[in-house]
CSV table of C-alpha atoms in Angstrom, one decimal:
chain,number,residue,atom,x,y,z
N,1414,UNK,CA,0.0,0.2,0.0
N,1415,UNK,CA,1.0,3.6,-0.3
N,1416,UNK,CA,3.5,4.6,2.3
N,1417,UNK,CA,4.3,8.5,3.2
N,1418,UNK,CA,7.3,8.3,5.7
N,1419,UNK,CA,8.2,11.8,7.4
N,1420,UNK,CA,11.7,12.6,9.1
N,1421,UNK,CA,13.3,15.6,10.2
N,1422,UNK,CA,11.4,16.6,13.2
N,1423,UNK,CA,13.0,17.6,16.4
N,1424,UNK,CA,13.6,19.8,19.4
N,1425,UNK,CA,14.7,23.4,18.2
N,1426,UNK,CA,15.0,26.9,20.1
N,1427,UNK,CA,13.0,29.5,19.1
N,1428,UNK,CA,14.6,31.2,15.9
N,1429,UNK,CA,16.1,28.1,14.5
N,1430,UNK,CA,15.6,26.1,11.7
N,1431,UNK,CA,14.4,22.6,10.7
N,1432,UNK,CA,14.0,20.8,7.3
N,1433,UNK,CA,11.5,17.9,7.2
N,1434,UNK,CA,11.5,15.4,4.7
N,1435,UNK,CA,8.7,12.9,3.5
N,1436,UNK,CA,9.2,9.9,1.4
N,1437,UNK,CA,6.7,8.4,-0.7
N,1438,UNK,CA,6.5,4.7,-2.0
N,1439,UNK,CA,4.0,3.0,-4.1
N,1440,UNK,CA,2.1,6.0,-5.9
N,1441,UNK,CA,2.6,7.8,-8.9
N,1442,UNK,CA,4.5,10.6,-7.2
N,1443,UNK,CA,3.8,13.2,-9.9
N,1444,UNK,CA,0.2,12.4,-10.3
N,1445,UNK,CA,-0.4,14.0,-6.7
N,1446,UNK,CA,-0.2,17.7,-4.9
N,1447,UNK,CA,1.7,17.1,-2.0
N,1448,UNK,CA,0.5,19.1,1.2
N,1449,UNK,CA,2.2,19.5,4.8
N,1450,UNK,CA,-0.5,19.9,7.8
N,1451,UNK,CA,0.6,20.5,11.6
N,1452,UNK,CA,-1.5,19.5,14.8
N,1453,UNK,CA,-0.9,21.0,17.9
N,1454,UNK,CA,-1.9,19.4,21.2
N,1455,UNK,CA,-5.7,19.7,21.6
N,1456,UNK,CA,-6.2,21.5,18.3
N,1457,UNK,CA,-7.6,20.5,15.2
N,1458,UNK,CA,-5.2,19.5,12.2
N,1459,UNK,CA,-4.4,22.7,10.3
N,1460,UNK,CA,-3.0,23.2,6.7
N,1461,UNK,CA,0.4,24.6,6.6
N,1462,UNK,CA,1.4,24.0,2.9
N,1463,UNK,CA,1.2,22.7,-0.6
N,1464,UNK,CA,3.0,22.2,-3.5
N,1465,UNK,CA,1.6,20.9,-7.3
N,1466,UNK,CA,2.8,18.1,-9.2
N,1467,UNK,CA,5.6,19.8,-11.3
N,1468,UNK,CA,6.3,22.4,-7.9
N,1469,UNK,CA,5.0,25.3,-10.6
N,1470,UNK,CA,2.6,26.3,-7.7
N,1471,UNK,CA,3.0,26.4,-3.9
N,1472,UNK,CA,0.6,27.9,-1.4
N,1473,UNK,CA,1.1,28.8,2.1
N,1474,UNK,CA,-1.0,29.5,5.3
N,1475,UNK,CA,-0.5,32.6,6.6
N,1476,UNK,CA,0.8,31.8,9.7
N,1477,UNK,CA,4.1,30.1,7.8
N,1478,UNK,CA,4.5,32.2,4.9
N,1479,UNK,CA,7.6,33.8,4.6
N,1480,UNK,CA,9.2,31.5,7.0
N,1481,UNK,CA,8.4,27.8,5.4
N,1482,UNK,CA,9.2,26.7,2.3
N,1483,UNK,CA,7.8,23.7,0.6
N,1484,UNK,CA,9.7,22.2,-2.3
N,1485,UNK,CA,9.9,18.5,-3.9
N,1486,UNK,CA,12.0,16.1,-5.8
N,1487,UNK,CA,10.2,14.0,-8.3
N,1488,UNK,CA,13.1,11.8,-8.9
N,1489,UNK,CA,13.5,11.0,-5.1
N,1490,UNK,CA,9.8,10.8,-4.7
N,1491,UNK,CA,10.3,13.2,-1.8
N,1492,UNK,CA,8.6,16.5,-0.7
N,1493,UNK,CA,10.2,19.0,2.0
N,1494,UNK,CA,9.2,21.3,3.9
N,1495,UNK,CA,12.0,24.0,5.1
N,1496,UNK,CA,10.8,25.8,8.2
N,1497,UNK,CA,13.4,28.8,9.7
N,1498,UNK,CA,12.4,31.5,12.2
N,1499,UNK,CA,10.7,28.9,14.1
N,1500,UNK,CA,8.5,29.9,16.7
N,1501,UNK,CA,7.2,28.1,19.9
N,1502,UNK,CA,3.6,28.3,18.4
N,1503,UNK,CA,5.1,26.2,15.5
N,1504,UNK,CA,5.2,23.1,18.0
N,1505,UNK,CA,2.9,20.3,16.5
N,1506,UNK,CA,3.1,17.0,14.8
N,1507,UNK,CA,3.7,17.7,11.2
N,1508,UNK,CA,2.0,15.2,8.8
N,1509,UNK,CA,2.7,15.1,4.9
N,1510,UNK,CA,-0.2,14.0,2.8
N,1511,UNK,CA,-1.0,13.5,-1.0
N,1512,UNK,CA,-3.9,14.6,-3.0
N,1513,UNK,CA,-5.0,13.1,-6.3
N,1514,UNK,CA,-7.7,15.6,-6.8
N,1515,UNK,CA,-7.6,19.1,-5.5
N,1516,UNK,CA,-10.1,22.1,-5.1
N,1517,UNK,CA,-8.4,24.6,-2.6
N,1518,UNK,CA,-5.6,21.9,-1.7
N,1519,UNK,CA,-6.1,23.1,2.0
N,1520,UNK,CA,-8.7,20.9,3.5
N,1521,UNK,CA,-7.6,17.3,5.0
N,1522,UNK,CA,-10.7,15.7,3.4
N,1523,UNK,CA,-8.8,16.4,-0.2
N,1524,UNK,CA,-6.3,14.6,0.7
N,1525,UNK,CA,-6.2,10.5,0.1
N,1526,UNK,CA,-2.7,9.3,2.0
N,1527,UNK,CA,-1.3,10.5,4.7
N,1528,UNK,CA,2.0,10.1,6.7
N,1529,UNK,CA,2.5,9.1,10.3
N,1530,UNK,CA,3.5,12.5,11.6
N,1531,UNK,CA,7.0,13.9,12.7
N,1532,UNK,CA,7.1,15.7,16.0
N,1533,UNK,CA,8.3,19.3,16.0
N,1534,UNK,CA,8.9,21.2,19.4
N,1535,UNK,CA,10.2,24.9,19.3
N,1536,UNK,CA,11.4,26.0,22.6
N,1537,UNK,CA,11.4,29.6,23.9
């Protein structure tokens, strides 16, 4: 079955950076829009960023715009999330997801496959 495996999470001080990776297997990677979502304790899962199949279009939530950058390497079936200037409020479990058909690409229901998540903790 399809697998999305995130890595790169960890503990970082405020102002620091992390780079998340998500390796996909058993799917036609270029057929999918890829997204990153996050879920903080006690909160709903929220959209962070997405990237179109060829990387030509990207979109960010206002909360991460200008600090996070999403990218993909279709040769490696991998999507990345570079996170800079991290804040304590960025603390969450980060999930990557794949969507075959999208509307806004910002809603969880649009995504067909999900990874297991990676924890990001930002200390103040």
